[in-house]
PDB file of C-alpha atoms in Angstrom:
ATOM      1  CA  UNK N 219     -39.824  47.243  30.052  1.00 58.00           C
ATOM      2  CA  UNK N 220     -38.061  44.235  28.539  1.00 58.00           C
ATOM      3  CA  UNK N 221     -34.730  45.650  29.673  1.00 54.00           C
ATOM      4  CA  UNK N 222     -35.995  46.004  33.253  1.00 56.00           C
ATOM      5  CA  UNK N 223     -37.293  42.436  33.256  1.00 54.00           C
ATOM      6  CA  UNK N 224     -33.988  41.140  31.925  1.00 61.00           C
ATOM      7  CA  UNK N 225     -32.119  43.139  34.557  1.00 60.00           C
ATOM      8  CA  UNK N 226     -34.374  41.795  37.298  1.00 63.00           C
ATOM      9  CA  UNK N 227     -33.898  38.255  35.998  1.00 61.00           C
ATOM     10  CA  UNK N 228     -30.135  38.745  35.987  1.00 67.00           C
ATOM     11  CA  UNK N 229     -30.141  40.043  39.573  1.00 68.00           C
ATOM     12  CA  UNK N 230     -32.347  37.176  40.698  1.00 69.00           C
ATOM     13  CA  UNK N 231     -29.999  34.679  39.048  1.00 65.00           C
ATOM     14  CA  UNK N 232     -27.046  36.208  40.870  1.00 65.00           C
ATOM     15  CA  UNK N 233     -28.895  36.024  44.186  1.00 72.00           C
ATOM     16  CA  UNK N 234     -29.775  32.379  43.567  1.00 68.00           C
ATOM     17  CA  UNK N 235     -26.154  31.594  42.726  1.00 70.00           C
ATOM     18  CA  UNK N 236     -24.956  33.314  45.904  1.00 69.00           C
ATOM     19  CA  UNK N 237     -27.482  31.379  47.985  1.00 68.00           C
ATOM     20  CA  UNK N 238     -26.400  28.118  46.370  1.00 70.00           C
ATOM     21  CA  UNK N 239     -22.773  28.927  47.181  1.00 66.00           C
ATOM     22  CA  UNK N 240     -23.687  29.682  50.796  1.00 71.00           C
ATOM     23  CA  UNK N 241     -25.602  26.400  50.979  1.00 67.00           C
ATOM     24  CA  UNK N 242     -22.592  24.520  49.610  1.00 66.00           C
ATOM     25  CA  UNK N 243     -20.261  26.192  52.111  1.00 68.00           C
ATOM     26  CA  UNK N 244     -22.546  25.258  55.020  1.00 68.00           C
ATOM     27  CA  UNK N 245     -22.830  21.668  53.808  1.00 65.00           C
ATOM     28  CA  UNK N 246     -19.044  21.431  53.450  1.00 64.00           C
ATOM     29  CA  UNK N 247     -18.555  22.893  56.916  1.00 65.00           C
ATOM     30  CA  UNK N 248     -20.851  20.249  58.384  1.00 64.00           C
ATOM     31  CA  UNK N 249     -19.097  17.525  56.436  1.00 59.00           C
ATOM     32  CA  UNK N 250     -15.684  18.693  57.619  1.00 57.00           C
ATOM     33  CA  UNK N 251     -16.724  18.824  61.271  1.00 58.00           C
ATOM     34  CA  UNK N 252     -16.451  15.064  61.573  1.00 58.00           C
ATOM     35  CA  UNK N 253     -13.109  15.092  59.754  1.00 56.00           C
ATOM     36  CA  UNK N 254     -11.812  17.796  62.100  1.00 56.00           C
ATOM     37  CA  UNK N 255     -12.786  15.683  65.075  1.00 56.00           C
ATOM     38  CA  UNK N 256     -10.966  12.672  63.599  1.00 57.00           C
ATOM     39  CA  UNK N 257      -7.831  14.778  63.139  1.00 56.00           C
ATOM     40  CA  UNK N 258      -8.123  16.084  66.699  1.00 53.00           C
ATOM     41  CA  UNK N 259      -8.244  12.513  68.005  1.00 56.00           C
ATOM     42  CA  UNK N 260      -5.234  11.632  65.839  1.00 55.00           C
ATOM     43  CA  UNK N 261      -3.355  14.650  67.161  1.00 53.00           C
ATOM     44  CA  UNK N 262      -4.166  13.825  70.771  1.00 51.00           C
ATOM     45  CA  UNK N 263      -3.355  10.148  70.282  1.00 52.00           C
ATOM     46  CA  UNK N 264       0.090  10.992  68.926  1.00 50.00           C
ATOM     47  CA  UNK N 265       0.736  13.946  71.238  1.00 49.00           C
ATOM     48  CA  UNK N 266       3.321  12.041  73.267  1.00 51.00           C
ATOM     49  CA  UNK N 267       5.051  10.662  70.181  1.00 53.00           C
ATOM     50  CA  UNK N 268       5.245  13.612  67.771  1.00 53.00           C
ATOM     51  CA  UNK N 269       8.876  14.589  67.418  1.00 91.00           C
ATOM     52  CA  UNK N 270       8.884  16.955  64.424  1.00 97.00           C
ATOM     53  CA  UNK N 271       6.754  20.075  64.023  1.00 97.00           C
ATOM     54  CA  UNK N 272       6.870  21.014  60.341  1.00 98.00           C
ATOM     55  CA  UNK N 273       5.745  24.617  59.717  1.00 98.00           C
ATOM     56  CA  UNK N 274       4.581  25.549  56.218  1.00 98.00           C
ATOM     57  CA  UNK N 275       3.318  29.015  55.247  1.00 98.00           C
ATOM     58  CA  UNK N 276       1.209  29.034  52.080  1.00 97.00           C
ATOM     59  CA  UNK N 277      -0.713  31.549  50.002  1.00 95.00           C
ATOM     60  CA  UNK N 278      -3.143  31.542  47.096  1.00 94.00           C
ATOM     61  CA  UNK N 279      -1.380  31.025  43.777  1.00 93.00           C
ATOM     62  CA  UNK N 280      -1.881  28.899  40.699  1.00 94.00           C
ATOM     63  CA  UNK N 281       0.639  26.320  41.898  1.00 94.00           C
ATOM     64  CA  UNK N 282      -0.468  26.215  45.540  1.00 95.00           C
ATOM     65  CA  UNK N 283      -2.258  22.889  45.221  1.00 95.00           C
ATOM     66  CA  UNK N 284       0.558  21.318  43.209  1.00 96.00           C
ATOM     67  CA  UNK N 285       3.118  22.464  45.789  1.00 97.00           C
ATOM     68  CA  UNK N 286       1.134  21.167  48.760  1.00 98.00           C
ATOM     69  CA  UNK N 287       0.341  17.856  47.068  1.00 97.00           C
ATOM     70  CA  UNK N 288       4.032  17.313  46.325  1.00 97.00           C
ATOM     71  CA  UNK N 289       5.002  18.187  49.894  1.00 98.00           C
ATOM     72  CA  UNK N 290       2.295  15.910  51.278  1.00 98.00           C
ATOM     73  CA  UNK N 291       3.741  13.019  49.270  1.00 97.00           C
ATOM     74  CA  UNK N 292       6.980  13.522  51.203  1.00 97.00           C
ATOM     75  CA  UNK N 293       5.550  14.116  54.670  1.00 97.00           C
ATOM     76  CA  UNK N 294       3.207  11.138  54.521  1.00 97.00           C
ATOM     77  CA  UNK N 295       6.325   8.960  54.744  1.00 96.00           C
ATOM     78  CA  UNK N 296       7.531  10.605  57.968  1.00 95.00           C
ATOM     79  CA  UNK N 297       6.460   9.136  61.294  1.00 93.00           C
ATOM     80  CA  UNK N 298       5.628  11.215  64.367  1.00 94.00           C
ATOM     81  CA  UNK N 299       5.203  14.494  62.531  1.00 96.00           C
ATOM     82  CA  UNK N 300       2.808  17.385  63.058  1.00 96.00           C
ATOM     83  CA  UNK N 301       2.217  19.550  60.003  1.00 98.00           C
ATOM     84  CA  UNK N 302       1.252  23.156  60.751  1.00 98.00           C
ATOM     85  CA  UNK N 303      -0.085  24.832  57.611  1.00 98.00           C
ATOM     86  CA  UNK N 304      -0.723  28.580  57.812  1.00 98.00           C
ATOM     87  CA  UNK N 305      -2.610  30.331  55.052  1.00 98.00           C
ATOM     88  CA  UNK N 306      -1.984  33.944  54.117  1.00 97.00           C
ATOM     89  CA  UNK N 307      -5.668  34.778  54.431  1.00 96.00           C
ATOM     90  CA  UNK N 308      -8.321  36.138  56.766  1.00 96.00           C
ATOM     91  CA  UNK N 309     -10.224  32.857  56.597  1.00 95.00           C
ATOM     92  CA  UNK N 310      -9.188  29.240  56.230  1.00 96.00           C
ATOM     93  CA  UNK N 311      -9.888  27.549  52.922  1.00 95.00           C
ATOM     94  CA  UNK N 312     -12.312  24.642  53.149  1.00 94.00           C
ATOM     95  CA  UNK N 313     -10.545  23.065  50.178  1.00 95.00           C
ATOM     96  CA  UNK N 314      -7.204  23.104  51.971  1.00 97.00           C
ATOM     97  CA  UNK N 315      -8.806  21.807  55.149  1.00 96.00           C
ATOM     98  CA  UNK N 316     -10.322  18.907  53.205  1.00 95.00           C
ATOM     99  CA  UNK N 317      -6.947  18.268  51.588  1.00 97.00           C
ATOM    100  CA  UNK N 318      -5.285  18.150  55.006  1.00 97.00           C
ATOM    101  CA  UNK N 319      -7.971  15.893  56.438  1.00 96.00           C
ATOM    102  CA  UNK N 320      -7.581  13.505  53.522  1.00 95.00           C
ATOM    103  CA  UNK N 321      -3.782  13.479  53.878  1.00 94.00           C
ATOM    104  CA  UNK N 322      -3.878  11.274  57.012  1.00 91.00           C
ATOM    105  CA  UNK N 323      -1.092  13.454  58.451  1.00 96.00           C
ATOM    106  CA  UNK N 324      -1.645  14.992  61.890  1.00 95.00           C
ATOM    107  CA  UNK N 325      -2.064  18.689  61.180  1.00 97.00           C
ATOM    108  CA  UNK N 326      -2.974  22.108  62.496  1.00 97.00           C
ATOM    109  CA  UNK N 327      -4.610  24.537  60.066  1.00 98.00           C
ATOM    110  CA  UNK N 328      -4.203  28.261  60.765  1.00 98.00           C
ATOM    111  CA  UNK N 329      -4.549  31.531  58.891  1.00 98.00           C
ATOM    112  CA  UNK N 330      -3.411  35.123  59.169  1.00 98.00           C
ATOM    113  CA  UNK N 331      -3.334  37.734  56.427  1.00 97.00           C
ATOM    114  CA  UNK N 332      -0.235  39.660  55.379  1.00 95.00           C
ATOM    115  CA  UNK N 333      -0.830  43.441  55.245  1.00 93.00           C
ATOM    116  CA  UNK N 334      -1.190  44.733  51.696  1.00 88.00           C
ATOM    117  CA  UNK N 335       1.867  46.963  52.038  1.00 89.00           C
ATOM    118  CA  UNK N 336       3.962  43.878  52.828  1.00 85.00           C
ATOM    119  CA  UNK N 337       2.735  41.821  49.873  1.00 85.00           C
ATOM    120  CA  UNK N 338       4.619  41.375  46.628  1.00 80.00           C
ATOM    121  CA  UNK N 339       3.028  42.812  43.506  1.00 79.00           C
ATOM    122  CA  UNK N 340       2.713  40.655  40.393  1.00 75.00           C
ATOM    123  CA  UNK N 341       5.786  42.181  38.774  1.00 75.00           C
ATOM    124  CA  UNK N 342       7.931  42.353  41.923  1.00 75.00           C
ATOM    125  CA  UNK N 343      10.986  40.085  42.197  1.00 78.00           C
ATOM    126  CA  UNK N 344      10.580  37.327  44.792  1.00 75.00           C
ATOM    127  CA  UNK N 345      13.370  38.719  46.976  1.00 76.00           C
ATOM    128  CA  UNK N 346      11.894  42.222  47.385  1.00 80.00           C
ATOM    129  CA  UNK N 347       9.821  41.454  50.503  1.00 84.00           C
ATOM    130  CA  UNK N 348      10.021  38.587  53.000  1.00 85.00           C
ATOM    131  CA  UNK N 349       7.229  36.023  52.764  1.00 91.00           C
ATOM    132  CA  UNK N 350       5.662  34.069  55.594  1.00 93.00           C
ATOM    133  CA  UNK N 351       6.644  36.419  58.428  1.00 96.00           C
ATOM    134  CA  UNK N 352       3.256  36.622  60.143  1.00 97.00           C
ATOM    135  CA  UNK N 353       2.394  33.055  59.182  1.00 98.00           C
ATOM    136  CA  UNK N 354       5.469  31.575  60.876  1.00 98.00           C
ATOM    137  CA  UNK N 355       4.856  33.742  63.929  1.00 98.00           C
ATOM    138  CA  UNK N 356       1.267  32.492  64.087  1.00 98.00           C
ATOM    139  CA  UNK N 357       2.536  28.916  64.134  1.00 98.00           C
ATOM    140  CA  UNK N 358       5.019  29.742  66.895  1.00 98.00           C
ATOM    141  CA  UNK N 359       2.213  31.307  68.917  1.00 98.00           C
ATOM    142  CA  UNK N 360       0.108  28.163  68.503  1.00 98.00           C
ATOM    143  CA  UNK N 361       2.999  25.986  69.688  1.00 97.00           C
ATOM    144  CA  UNK N 362       3.645  28.122  72.763  1.00 97.00           C
ATOM    145  CA  UNK N 363      -0.018  28.022  73.775  1.00 96.00           C
ATOM    146  CA  UNK N 364      -0.927  24.452  72.919  1.00 95.00           C
ATOM    147  CA  UNK N 365       2.354  22.684  73.640  1.00 93.00           C
ATOM    148  CA  UNK N 366       3.462  24.780  76.573  1.00 91.00           C
ATOM    149  CA  UNK N 367       4.715  21.799  78.552  1.00 83.00           C
ATOM    150  CA  UNK N 368       6.469  19.972  75.733  1.00 86.00           C
ATOM    151  CA  UNK N 369      10.245  19.707  75.700  1.00 87.00           C
ATOM    152  CA  UNK N 370      10.876  16.797  73.359  1.00 89.00           C
ATOM    153  CA  UNK N 371       9.812  18.102  69.939  1.00 96.00           C
ATOM    154  CA  UNK N 372      11.858  19.667  67.143  1.00 97.00           C
ATOM    155  CA  UNK N 373      10.589  22.643  65.123  1.00 98.00           C
ATOM    156  CA  UNK N 374      11.401  23.031  61.422  1.00 98.00           C
ATOM    157  CA  UNK N 375      10.351  25.647  58.868  1.00 98.00           C
ATOM    158  CA  UNK N 376       9.527  23.822  55.639  1.00 98.00           C
ATOM    159  CA  UNK N 377       8.430  25.845  52.616  1.00 96.00           C
ATOM    160  CA  UNK N 378       5.933  24.205  50.301  1.00 95.00           C
ATOM    161  CA  UNK N 379       8.155  24.340  47.208  1.00 93.00           C
ATOM    162  CA  UNK N 380      11.434  23.049  48.658  1.00 97.00           C
ATOM    163  CA  UNK N 381      12.653  19.512  47.987  1.00 97.00           C
ATOM    164  CA  UNK N 382      13.314  17.226  50.955  1.00 98.00           C
ATOM    165  CA  UNK N 383      15.242  13.973  51.171  1.00 98.00           C
ATOM    166  CA  UNK N 384      13.607  11.676  53.727  1.00 97.00           C
ATOM    167  CA  UNK N 385      17.024  11.326  55.374  1.00 97.00           C
ATOM    168  CA  UNK N 386      16.675  14.952  56.481  1.00 97.00           C
ATOM    169  CA  UNK N 387      14.031  13.950  59.006  1.00 96.00           C
ATOM    170  CA  UNK N 388      16.414  11.452  60.590  1.00 95.00           C
ATOM    171  CA  UNK N 389      18.876  14.317  61.032  1.00 95.00           C
ATOM    172  CA  UNK N 390      16.177  16.471  62.607  1.00 96.00           C
ATOM    173  CA  UNK N 391      15.394  13.790  65.189  1.00 94.00           C
ATOM    174  CA  UNK N 392      19.023  13.781  66.363  1.00 94.00           C
ATOM    175  CA  UNK N 393      18.942  17.432  67.443  1.00 95.00           C
ATOM    176  CA  UNK N 394      19.479  18.265  71.096  1.00 94.00           C
ATOM    177  CA  UNK N 395      19.304  22.082  70.925  1.00 97.00           C
ATOM    178  CA  UNK N 396      19.667  23.400  67.379  1.00 97.00           C
ATOM    179  CA  UNK N 397      20.910  21.575  64.304  1.00 97.00           C
ATOM    180  CA  UNK N 398      22.222  22.887  61.005  1.00 98.00           C
ATOM    181  CA  UNK N 399      23.075  21.466  57.563  1.00 98.00           C
ATOM    182  CA  UNK N 400      23.762  22.632  54.007  1.00 98.00           C
ATOM    183  CA  UNK N 401      21.012  23.610  51.566  1.00 98.00           C
ATOM    184  CA  UNK N 402      21.346  22.923  47.866  1.00 97.00           C
ATOM    185  CA  UNK N 403      20.892  25.423  45.029  1.00 96.00           C
ATOM    186  CA  UNK N 404      20.566  28.610  47.045  1.00 94.00           C
ATOM    187  CA  UNK N 405      22.334  31.947  47.382  1.00 91.00           C
ATOM    188  CA  UNK N 406      24.057  31.574  44.026  1.00 93.00           C
ATOM    189  CA  UNK N 407      25.815  28.386  45.150  1.00 95.00           C
ATOM    190  CA  UNK N 408      25.442  24.684  44.485  1.00 97.00           C
ATOM    191  CA  UNK N 409      25.395  24.197  48.247  1.00 97.00           C
ATOM    192  CA  UNK N 410      25.343  26.823  50.990  1.00 97.00           C
ATOM    193  CA  UNK N 411      26.120  25.915  54.552  1.00 96.00           C
ATOM    194  CA  UNK N 412      28.487  25.820  57.515  1.00 97.00           C
ATOM    195  CA  UNK N 413      32.252  25.420  57.368  1.00 97.00           C
ATOM    196  CA  UNK N 414      33.615  22.777  59.733  1.00 95.00           C
ATOM    197  CA  UNK N 415      37.070  22.861  61.307  1.00 92.00           C
ATOM    198  CA  UNK N 416      38.798  19.506  60.645  1.00 89.00           C
ATOM    199  CA  UNK N 417      40.632  19.833  63.955  1.00 88.00           C
ATOM    200  CA  UNK N 418      37.800  20.720  66.328  1.00 88.00           C
ATOM    201  CA  UNK N 419      34.963  19.359  64.152  1.00 89.00           C
ATOM    202  CA  UNK N 420      33.025  22.493  65.084  1.00 91.00           C
ATOM    203  CA  UNK N 421      31.421  25.144  62.925  1.00 95.00           C
ATOM    204  CA  UNK N 422      33.803  28.038  62.313  1.00 95.00           C
ATOM    205  CA  UNK N 423      31.918  29.977  59.640  1.00 95.00           C
ATOM    206  CA  UNK N 424      29.795  29.779  56.511  1.00 97.00           C
ATOM    207  CA  UNK N 425      30.489  29.650  52.789  1.00 96.00           C
ATOM    208  CA  UNK N 426      27.775  32.162  51.868  1.00 95.00           C
ATOM    209  CA  UNK N 427      28.600  34.696  49.151  1.00 95.00           C
ATOM    210  CA  UNK N 428      25.389  36.729  49.536  1.00 91.00           C
ATOM    211  CA  UNK N 429      25.669  39.167  52.445  1.00 93.00           C
ATOM    212  CA  UNK N 430      28.240  36.985  54.222  1.00 93.00           C
ATOM    213  CA  UNK N 431      28.462  39.593  56.992  1.00 95.00           C
ATOM    214  CA  UNK N 432      25.164  38.326  58.409  1.00 95.00           C
ATOM    215  CA  UNK N 433      25.580  36.662  61.797  1.00 95.00           C
ATOM    216  CA  UNK N 434      23.965  33.530  60.354  1.00 96.00           C
ATOM    217  CA  UNK N 435      24.177  33.679  56.536  1.00 96.00           C
ATOM    218  CA  UNK N 436      21.965  30.640  55.995  1.00 96.00           C
ATOM    219  CA  UNK N 437      18.653  29.637  54.444  1.00 96.00           C
ATOM    220  CA  UNK N 438      15.452  29.009  56.407  1.00 96.00           C
ATOM    221  CA  UNK N 439      15.623  25.334  55.436  1.00 97.00           C
ATOM    222  CA  UNK N 440      19.077  24.846  56.945  1.00 98.00           C
ATOM    223  CA  UNK N 441      18.185  24.594  60.630  1.00 98.00           C
ATOM    224  CA  UNK N 442      15.765  23.080  63.129  1.00 98.00           C
ATOM    225  CA  UNK N 443      15.594  23.539  66.878  1.00 98.00           C
ATOM    226  CA  UNK N 444      14.243  22.075  70.081  1.00 97.00           C
ATOM    227  CA  UNK N 445      10.852  23.379  71.155  1.00 97.00           C
ATOM    228  CA  UNK N 446      12.413  24.330  74.502  1.00 96.00           C
ATOM    229  CA  UNK N 447      14.031  27.332  72.828  1.00 97.00           C
ATOM    230  CA  UNK N 448      10.585  28.747  72.056  1.00 96.00           C
ATOM    231  CA  UNK N 449       9.424  28.332  75.629  1.00 96.00           C
ATOM    232  CA  UNK N 450      12.649  29.753  77.057  1.00 96.00           C
ATOM    233  CA  UNK N 451      12.588  32.732  74.672  1.00 97.00           C
ATOM    234  CA  UNK N 452       8.966  33.929  74.552  1.00 95.00           C
ATOM    235  CA  UNK N 453       9.817  36.915  72.342  1.00 96.00           C
ATOM    236  CA  UNK N 454      11.536  34.874  69.643  1.00 97.00           C
ATOM    237  CA  UNK N 455       9.838  35.764  66.358  1.00 97.00           C
ATOM    238  CA  UNK N 456      10.280  36.943  62.800  1.00 97.00           C
ATOM    239  CA  UNK N 457       9.974  40.624  61.951  1.00 96.00           C
ATOM    240  CA  UNK N 458       9.468  42.978  59.027  1.00 93.00           C
ATOM    241  CA  UNK N 459      11.775  45.473  60.742  1.00 93.00           C
ATOM    242  CA  UNK N 460      15.018  43.849  59.632  1.00 93.00           C
ATOM    243  CA  UNK N 461      17.115  44.324  56.479  1.00 92.00           C
ATOM    244  CA  UNK N 462      16.366  42.175  53.461  1.00 90.00           C
ATOM    245  CA  UNK N 463      17.819  38.701  53.868  1.00 91.00           C
ATOM    246  CA  UNK N 464      18.199  38.913  57.636  1.00 95.00           C
ATOM    247  CA  UNK N 465      15.109  36.939  58.709  1.00 96.00           C
ATOM    248  CA  UNK N 466      17.091  33.850  59.711  1.00 96.00           C
ATOM    249  CA  UNK N 467      19.788  35.817  61.531  1.00 96.00           C
ATOM    250  CA  UNK N 468      17.227  37.922  63.351  1.00 97.00           C
ATOM    251  CA  UNK N 469      15.152  34.938  64.432  1.00 97.00           C
ATOM    252  CA  UNK N 470      18.134  32.980  65.722  1.00 97.00           C
ATOM    253  CA  UNK N 471      19.372  36.037  67.605  1.00 96.00           C
ATOM    254  CA  UNK N 472      15.978  36.341  69.349  1.00 97.00           C
ATOM    255  CA  UNK N 473      16.594  32.816  70.666  1.00 97.00           C
ATOM    256  CA  UNK N 474      20.075  33.864  71.851  1.00 97.00           C
ATOM    257  CA  UNK N 475      21.795  31.347  69.582  1.00 97.00           C
ATOM    258  CA  UNK N 476      25.583  31.464  69.329  1.00 96.00           C
ATOM    259  CA  UNK N 477      27.845  29.798  66.788  1.00 95.00           C
ATOM    260  CA  UNK N 478      28.931  27.209  69.348  1.00 95.00           C
ATOM    261  CA  UNK N 479      25.298  26.163  69.866  1.00 97.00           C
ATOM    262  CA  UNK N 480      24.952  24.875  66.307  1.00 97.00           C
ATOM    263  CA  UNK N 481      25.085  21.090  65.938  1.00 97.00           C
ATOM    264  CA  UNK N 482      26.384  20.115  62.476  1.00 96.00           C
ATOM    265  CA  UNK N 483      24.219  17.474  60.826  1.00 97.00           C
ATOM    266  CA  UNK N 484      24.121  15.678  57.476  1.00 97.00           C
ATOM    267  CA  UNK N 485      27.471  13.915  57.928  1.00 96.00           C
ATOM    268  CA  UNK N 486      29.195  16.955  59.432  1.00 96.00           C
ATOM    269  CA  UNK N 487      27.611  19.182  56.786  1.00 96.00           C
ATOM    270  CA  UNK N 488      29.092  17.203  53.894  1.00 96.00           C
ATOM    271  CA  UNK N 489      25.714  16.105  52.484  1.00 97.00           C
ATOM    272  CA  UNK N 490      22.808  18.042  50.988  1.00 98.00           C
ATOM    273  CA  UNK N 491      19.420  16.696  52.087  1.00 98.00           C
ATOM    274  CA  UNK N 492      17.237  19.719  51.288  1.00 98.00           C
ATOM    275  CA  UNK N 493      17.139  21.921  48.204  1.00 98.00           C
ATOM    276  CA  UNK N 494      15.838  25.468  47.895  1.00 96.00           C
ATOM    277  CA  UNK N 495      13.873  24.702  44.764  1.00 94.00           C
ATOM    278  CA  UNK N 496      11.195  27.133  43.652  1.00 89.00           C
ATOM    279  CA  UNK N 497       8.081  26.469  41.663  1.00 89.00           C
ATOM    280  CA  UNK N 498       8.140  28.488  38.466  1.00 86.00           C
ATOM    281  CA  UNK N 499       5.715  31.391  38.421  1.00 84.00           C
ATOM    282  CA  UNK N 500       3.146  30.354  35.846  1.00 86.00           C
ATOM    283  CA  UNK N 501       0.861  32.370  33.616  1.00 89.00           C
ATOM    284  CA  UNK N 502      -2.519  31.402  32.197  1.00 88.00           C
ATOM    285  CA  UNK N 503      -4.727  33.165  29.680  1.00 90.00           C
ATOM    286  CA  UNK N 504      -6.946  36.042  30.805  1.00 90.00           C
ATOM    287  CA  UNK N 505     -10.095  33.937  30.843  1.00 89.00           C
ATOM    288  CA  UNK N 506      -8.594  31.254  33.077  1.00 83.00           C
ATOM    289  CA  UNK N 507      -6.973  33.890  35.280  1.00 86.00           C
ATOM    290  CA  UNK N 508     -10.397  35.458  35.850  1.00 87.00           C
ATOM    291  CA  UNK N 509     -11.924  32.074  36.645  1.00 84.00           C
ATOM    292  CA  UNK N 510      -9.151  31.300  39.137  1.00 84.00           C
ATOM    293  CA  UNK N 511      -9.350  34.680  40.871  1.00 85.00           C
ATOM    294  CA  UNK N 512     -13.151  34.882  40.946  1.00 85.00           C
ATOM    295  CA  UNK N 513     -13.946  31.208  41.443  1.00 85.00           C
ATOM    296  CA  UNK N 514     -16.639  31.373  38.761  1.00 88.00           C
ATOM    297  CA  UNK N 515     -17.010  29.480  35.514  1.00 88.00           C
ATOM    298  CA  UNK N 516     -14.606  26.615  36.187  1.00 88.00           C
ATOM    299  CA  UNK N 517     -15.464  23.141  34.984  1.00 92.00           C
ATOM    300  CA  UNK N 518     -14.903  20.083  37.160  1.00 91.00           C
ATOM    301  CA  UNK N 519     -11.461  19.372  35.733  1.00 93.00           C
ATOM    302  CA  UNK N 520     -10.290  22.963  36.204  1.00 82.00           C
ATOM    303  CA  UNK N 521     -11.541  22.989  39.796  1.00 88.00           C
ATOM    304  CA  UNK N 522      -9.443  19.927  40.562  1.00 88.00           C
ATOM    305  CA  UNK N 523      -6.283  21.639  39.267  1.00 88.00           C
ATOM    306  CA  UNK N 524      -6.125  24.433  41.848  1.00 86.00           C
ATOM    307  CA  UNK N 525      -7.185  25.569  45.288  1.00 90.00           C
ATOM    308  CA  UNK N 526      -9.617  28.457  44.911  1.00 90.00           C
TER     309      UNK N 526
END
């Protein structure tokens, strides 16, 4: 009898906790409604002025908040920028939405989940499967629908753990069709990027040592392009159906880009203004890992350390 009462009490406590969580979610949703409206007004106010569309895929991990906070500290210094953040999830995180609202950066918040068979396992090396494929495509779809008439914006794919010199954004604004520059610390090199002919001052090749036979052996951070290319090439997209390491080459080929189209930036590709840094994969003890994954049992300080 005592056991049954204890069991009933335990079940009731769980139900109460679930109801309290639902109540909190509803209250947060109501609170964010006003913030969403403020961001919408900011987006509409700057619609004619936004020149850079900065696309950032993100997914739940221990360092997600740290990565996005660091990136925000860079982007907040860039004028006329729209930040599109796409979560690898079925639903958008209210925590991330609050973070974006508080950032004072014009943003669009999207989500789409990567199929389980395309996700890396805990022990898989980072290069085994491409990340951000569906998320980048979701951002491109949003641009095509919502900015269908725009021709004066530049699109850039900016991962949340790269390092960006503010001078990079000045280079992006100079682009007419598609610009390119070196990326630091990537592909086994100090700097990977285009090779420029001293006679013609045009791009004649690339210094890549990893799969140099690719049509464009470059990193995702090494190029940006005019929004017109998206509108003129409605099927341009990323795909899982390409060999490992060919995402950039495939995407540029879907926009019918040729070598002669590339506009060398960063002082004729002599300067590095973006680095392919990666946040170290961190481990925490089993108890904290459970709290992070379940969302239960965290104290106030622990909650502020991560996005749940």
